[in-house]
Short mmCIF file of C-alpha atoms in Angstrom, two decimals:
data_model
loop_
_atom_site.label_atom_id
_atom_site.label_comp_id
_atom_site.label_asym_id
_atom_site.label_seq_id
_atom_site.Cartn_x
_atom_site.Cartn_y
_atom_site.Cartn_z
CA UNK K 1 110.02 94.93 89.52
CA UNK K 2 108.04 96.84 86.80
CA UNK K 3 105.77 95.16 84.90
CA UNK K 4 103.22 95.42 81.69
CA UNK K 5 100.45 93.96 81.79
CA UNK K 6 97.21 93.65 79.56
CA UNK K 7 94.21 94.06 82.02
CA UNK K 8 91.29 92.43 80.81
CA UNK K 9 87.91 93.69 82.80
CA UNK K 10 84.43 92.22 82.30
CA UNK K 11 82.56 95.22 80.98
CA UNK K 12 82.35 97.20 77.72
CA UNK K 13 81.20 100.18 76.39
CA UNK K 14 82.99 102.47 78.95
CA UNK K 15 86.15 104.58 79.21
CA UNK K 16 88.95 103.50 81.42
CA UNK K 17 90.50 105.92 84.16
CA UNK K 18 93.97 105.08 86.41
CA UNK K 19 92.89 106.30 89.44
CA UNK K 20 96.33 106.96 91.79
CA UNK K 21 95.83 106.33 95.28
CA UNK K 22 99.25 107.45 96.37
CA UNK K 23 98.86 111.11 94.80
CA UNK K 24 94.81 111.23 94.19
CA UNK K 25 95.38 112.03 90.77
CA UNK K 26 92.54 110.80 88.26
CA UNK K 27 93.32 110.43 84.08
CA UNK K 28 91.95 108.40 81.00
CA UNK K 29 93.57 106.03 79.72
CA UNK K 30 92.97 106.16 76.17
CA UNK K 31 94.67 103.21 74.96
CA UNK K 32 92.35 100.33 75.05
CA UNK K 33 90.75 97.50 73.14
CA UNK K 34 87.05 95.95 73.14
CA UNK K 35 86.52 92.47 72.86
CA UNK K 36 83.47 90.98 72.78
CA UNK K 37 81.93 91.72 76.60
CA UNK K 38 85.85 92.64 77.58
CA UNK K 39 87.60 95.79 77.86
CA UNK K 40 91.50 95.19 77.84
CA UNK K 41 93.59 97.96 78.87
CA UNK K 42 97.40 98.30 78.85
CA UNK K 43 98.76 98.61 81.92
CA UNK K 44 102.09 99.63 83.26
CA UNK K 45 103.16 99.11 87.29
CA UNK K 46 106.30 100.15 89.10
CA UNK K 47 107.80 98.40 91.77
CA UNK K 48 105.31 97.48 94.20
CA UNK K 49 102.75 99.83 92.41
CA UNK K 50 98.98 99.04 92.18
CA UNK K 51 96.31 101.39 91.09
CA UNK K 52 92.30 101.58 90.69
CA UNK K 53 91.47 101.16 87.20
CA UNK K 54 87.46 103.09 86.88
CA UNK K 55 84.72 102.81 84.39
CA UNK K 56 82.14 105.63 84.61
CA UNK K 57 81.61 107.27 81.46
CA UNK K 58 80.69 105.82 78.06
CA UNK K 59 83.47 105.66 75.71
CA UNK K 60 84.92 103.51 72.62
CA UNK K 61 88.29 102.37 72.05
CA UNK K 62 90.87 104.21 69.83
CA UNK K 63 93.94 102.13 70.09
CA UNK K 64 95.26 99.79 72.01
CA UNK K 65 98.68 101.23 72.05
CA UNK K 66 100.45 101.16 75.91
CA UNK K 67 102.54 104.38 74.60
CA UNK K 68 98.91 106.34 74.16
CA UNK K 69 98.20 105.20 78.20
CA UNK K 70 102.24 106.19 78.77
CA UNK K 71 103.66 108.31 76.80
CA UNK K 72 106.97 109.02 76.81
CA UNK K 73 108.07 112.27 78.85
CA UNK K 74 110.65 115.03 78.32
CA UNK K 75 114.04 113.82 80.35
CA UNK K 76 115.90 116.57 81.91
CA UNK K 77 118.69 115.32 84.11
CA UNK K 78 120.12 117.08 87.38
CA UNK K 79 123.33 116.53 87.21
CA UNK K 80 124.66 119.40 89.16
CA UNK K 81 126.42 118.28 92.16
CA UNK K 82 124.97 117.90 95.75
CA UNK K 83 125.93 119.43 98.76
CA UNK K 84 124.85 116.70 101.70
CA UNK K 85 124.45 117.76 105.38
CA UNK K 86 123.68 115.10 107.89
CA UNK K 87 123.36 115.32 111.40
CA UNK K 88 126.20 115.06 113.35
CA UNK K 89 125.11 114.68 116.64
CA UNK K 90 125.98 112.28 119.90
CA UNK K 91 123.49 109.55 118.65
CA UNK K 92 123.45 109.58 114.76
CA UNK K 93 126.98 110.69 114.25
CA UNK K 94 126.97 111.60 111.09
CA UNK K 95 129.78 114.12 109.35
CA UNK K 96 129.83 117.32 110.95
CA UNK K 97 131.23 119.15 107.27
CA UNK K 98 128.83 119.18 104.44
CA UNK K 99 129.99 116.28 102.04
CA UNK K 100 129.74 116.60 98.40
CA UNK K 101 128.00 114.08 96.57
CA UNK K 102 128.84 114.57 92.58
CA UNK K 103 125.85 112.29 91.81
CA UNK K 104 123.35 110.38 94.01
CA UNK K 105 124.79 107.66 96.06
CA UNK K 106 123.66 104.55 98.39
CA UNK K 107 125.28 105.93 101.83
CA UNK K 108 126.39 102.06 102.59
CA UNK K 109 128.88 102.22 99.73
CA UNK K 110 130.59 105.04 101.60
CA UNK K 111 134.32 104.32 102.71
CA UNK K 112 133.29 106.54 105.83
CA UNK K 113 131.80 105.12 108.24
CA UNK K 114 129.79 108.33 109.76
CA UNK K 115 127.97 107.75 106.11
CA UNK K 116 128.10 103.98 105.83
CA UNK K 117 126.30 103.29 109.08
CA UNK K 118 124.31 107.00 109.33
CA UNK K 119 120.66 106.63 110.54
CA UNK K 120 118.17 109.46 110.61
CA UNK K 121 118.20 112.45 108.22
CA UNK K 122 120.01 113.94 105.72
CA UNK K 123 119.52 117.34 103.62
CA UNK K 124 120.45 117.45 99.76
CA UNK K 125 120.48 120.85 98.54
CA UNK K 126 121.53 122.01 94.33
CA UNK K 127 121.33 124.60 92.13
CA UNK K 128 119.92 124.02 88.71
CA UNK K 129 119.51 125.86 85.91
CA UNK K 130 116.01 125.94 83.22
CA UNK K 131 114.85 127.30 80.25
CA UNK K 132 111.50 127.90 78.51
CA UNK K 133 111.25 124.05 77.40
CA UNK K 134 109.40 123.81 80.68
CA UNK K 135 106.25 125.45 78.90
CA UNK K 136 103.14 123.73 77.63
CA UNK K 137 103.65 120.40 80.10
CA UNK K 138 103.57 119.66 84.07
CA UNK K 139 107.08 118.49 85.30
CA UNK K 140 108.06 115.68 88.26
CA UNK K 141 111.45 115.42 90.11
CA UNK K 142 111.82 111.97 89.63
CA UNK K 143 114.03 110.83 92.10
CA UNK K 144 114.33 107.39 91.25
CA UNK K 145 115.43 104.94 94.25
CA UNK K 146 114.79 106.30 97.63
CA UNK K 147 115.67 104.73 101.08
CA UNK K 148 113.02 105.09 102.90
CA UNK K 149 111.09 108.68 102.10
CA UNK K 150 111.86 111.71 101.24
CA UNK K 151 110.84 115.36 101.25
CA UNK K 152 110.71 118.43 98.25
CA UNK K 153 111.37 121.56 98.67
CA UNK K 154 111.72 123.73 95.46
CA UNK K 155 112.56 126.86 95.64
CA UNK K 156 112.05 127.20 99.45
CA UNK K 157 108.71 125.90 98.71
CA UNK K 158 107.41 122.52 99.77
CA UNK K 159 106.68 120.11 96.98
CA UNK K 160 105.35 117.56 97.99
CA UNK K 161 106.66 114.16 100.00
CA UNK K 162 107.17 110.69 98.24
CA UNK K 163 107.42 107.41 100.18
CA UNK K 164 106.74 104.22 97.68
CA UNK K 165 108.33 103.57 93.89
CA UNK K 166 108.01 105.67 91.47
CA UNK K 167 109.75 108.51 93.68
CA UNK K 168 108.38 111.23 92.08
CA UNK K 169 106.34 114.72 92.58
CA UNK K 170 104.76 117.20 90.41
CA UNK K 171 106.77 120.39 90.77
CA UNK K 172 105.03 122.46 87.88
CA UNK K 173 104.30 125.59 90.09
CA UNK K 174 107.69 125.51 91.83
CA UNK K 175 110.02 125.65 88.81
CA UNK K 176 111.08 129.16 87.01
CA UNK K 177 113.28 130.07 83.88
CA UNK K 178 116.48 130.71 85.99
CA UNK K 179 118.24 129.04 88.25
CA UNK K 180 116.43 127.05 90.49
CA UNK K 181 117.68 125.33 94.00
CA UNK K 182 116.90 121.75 95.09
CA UNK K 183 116.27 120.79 98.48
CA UNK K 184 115.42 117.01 99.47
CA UNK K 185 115.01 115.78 102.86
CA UNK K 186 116.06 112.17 103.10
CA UNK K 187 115.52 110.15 105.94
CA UNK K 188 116.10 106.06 106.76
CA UNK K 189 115.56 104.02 109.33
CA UNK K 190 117.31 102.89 112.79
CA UNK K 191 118.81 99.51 111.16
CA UNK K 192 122.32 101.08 110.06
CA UNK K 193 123.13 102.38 113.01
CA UNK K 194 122.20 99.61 115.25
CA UNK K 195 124.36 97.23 112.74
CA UNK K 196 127.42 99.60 112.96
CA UNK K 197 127.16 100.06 117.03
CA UNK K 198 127.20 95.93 116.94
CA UNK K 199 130.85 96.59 115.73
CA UNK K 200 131.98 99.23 118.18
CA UNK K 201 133.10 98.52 121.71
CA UNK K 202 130.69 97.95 124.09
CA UNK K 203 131.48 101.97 125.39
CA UNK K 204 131.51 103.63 122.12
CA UNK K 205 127.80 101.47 121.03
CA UNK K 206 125.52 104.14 122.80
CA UNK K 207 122.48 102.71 120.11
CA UNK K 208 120.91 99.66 121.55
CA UNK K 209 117.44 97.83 120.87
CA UNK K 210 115.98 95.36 123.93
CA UNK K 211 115.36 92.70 120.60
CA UNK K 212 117.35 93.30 117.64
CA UNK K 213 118.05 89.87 114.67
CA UNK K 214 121.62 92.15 113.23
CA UNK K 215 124.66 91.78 113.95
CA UNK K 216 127.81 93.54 112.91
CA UNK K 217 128.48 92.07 109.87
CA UNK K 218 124.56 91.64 108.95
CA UNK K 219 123.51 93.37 105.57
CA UNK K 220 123.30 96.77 105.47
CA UNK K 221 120.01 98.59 104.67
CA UNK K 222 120.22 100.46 101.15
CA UNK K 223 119.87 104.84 101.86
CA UNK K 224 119.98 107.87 100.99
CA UNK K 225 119.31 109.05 97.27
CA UNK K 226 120.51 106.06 94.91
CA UNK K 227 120.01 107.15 91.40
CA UNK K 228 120.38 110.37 89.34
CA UNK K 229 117.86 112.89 89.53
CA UNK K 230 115.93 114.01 86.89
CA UNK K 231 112.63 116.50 85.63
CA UNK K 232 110.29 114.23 83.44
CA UNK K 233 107.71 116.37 81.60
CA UNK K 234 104.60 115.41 80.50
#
């Protein structure tokens, strides 16, 4: 789960930095207090987050406010419907029409099973529409809740991958006053469809493991895009 934390370190004097592993990005963190031989510094984590926090250069605190280490961005939300294209062949047997999605989904709450028990990758593709509040700040697609990674194209360009909470990319250079188009490549892993075979007859379950722990009615594996869209700016 998220958490906020109040990091104390044993030095003083210095300027904290969040240095992001996950995207090699590098900022201050302004927010921070001095205490004695202590620095404490505001911290915010996502799910499963962790990050290098770096002293280098001199500095002195100027509040110890977590809003001035994370402020609050711009929310645009995507809610422009999805087309969804899976593949359909022999093995993963997905649906062989596009399905419309009208919002983000978890493909195990589908009444279908070609969706419910789908394992490999799937293509979202929508067409958005901006205007010039996108000036003056850099923009991430937030995806929110991802099962397991996923791919950005905007544009026809490639944006960038994500793979670990928070699901998001910067997509600054992609985006244009207009309409824009959406592309994200979603792909999950092999448990789905080895759970849904376990409930087939032995001739239709062509997807078999020499050790598998699931059975038929073992849980399914949360996929796909699970949570609305949306362009923070910052």
């Amino acid at each position: 789960e998220p958490v906020s934390i109040r990091a104390q370190f044993r030095v003083k004097g210095l300027q904290p930095e969040l240095w992001d592993a996950a995207t090699g990005s590098i900022r201050p963190l302004p927010g921070f207090e001095q205490d004695g031989e202590t620095t404490v510094v505001p911290l915010k984590l996502d799910a499963i987050e962790s990050a290098f926090i770096v002293f280098r250069k001199k500095g002195t605190p100027a509040s110890g406010d977590i809003a001035a280490n994370y402020p609050d961005p711009s929310v645009i939300a995507v809610n422009t419907p999805w087309q969804v294209r899976f593949e359909s062949d022999a093995v993963k047997r997905g649906p062989a029409e596009t399905v419309t999605f009208a919002e983000p989904k978890d493909w195990t709450l589908s009444e279908d099973p070609r969706i419910r028990y789908y394992s490999g990758t799937a293509v979202y593709t929508t067409r958005f529409t901006l205007d010039d509040v996108l000036q003056n700040r850099k923009w991430y697609l937030d995806l929110g809740k991802v099962s397991a990674m996923a791919k950005i194209k905007i544009n026809g360009q490639y944006a960038g991958g994500v793979w670990t909470a928070p699901y998001r990319t910067e997509v600054t250079p992609y985006l244009q006053p207009g309409e824009n188009t959406f592309e994200i490549e979603v792909v999950n892993t092999w448990k789905n469809r080895l759970i849904g075979d376990q409930g087939l007859p032995e001739e239709e379950g062509i997807v078999r493991s020499s050790h598998s722990e699931w059975k038929a009615d073992s849980r399914l594996q949360p996929s796909g895009l699970m949570s609305p869209v949306r362009l923070l700016g910052f």
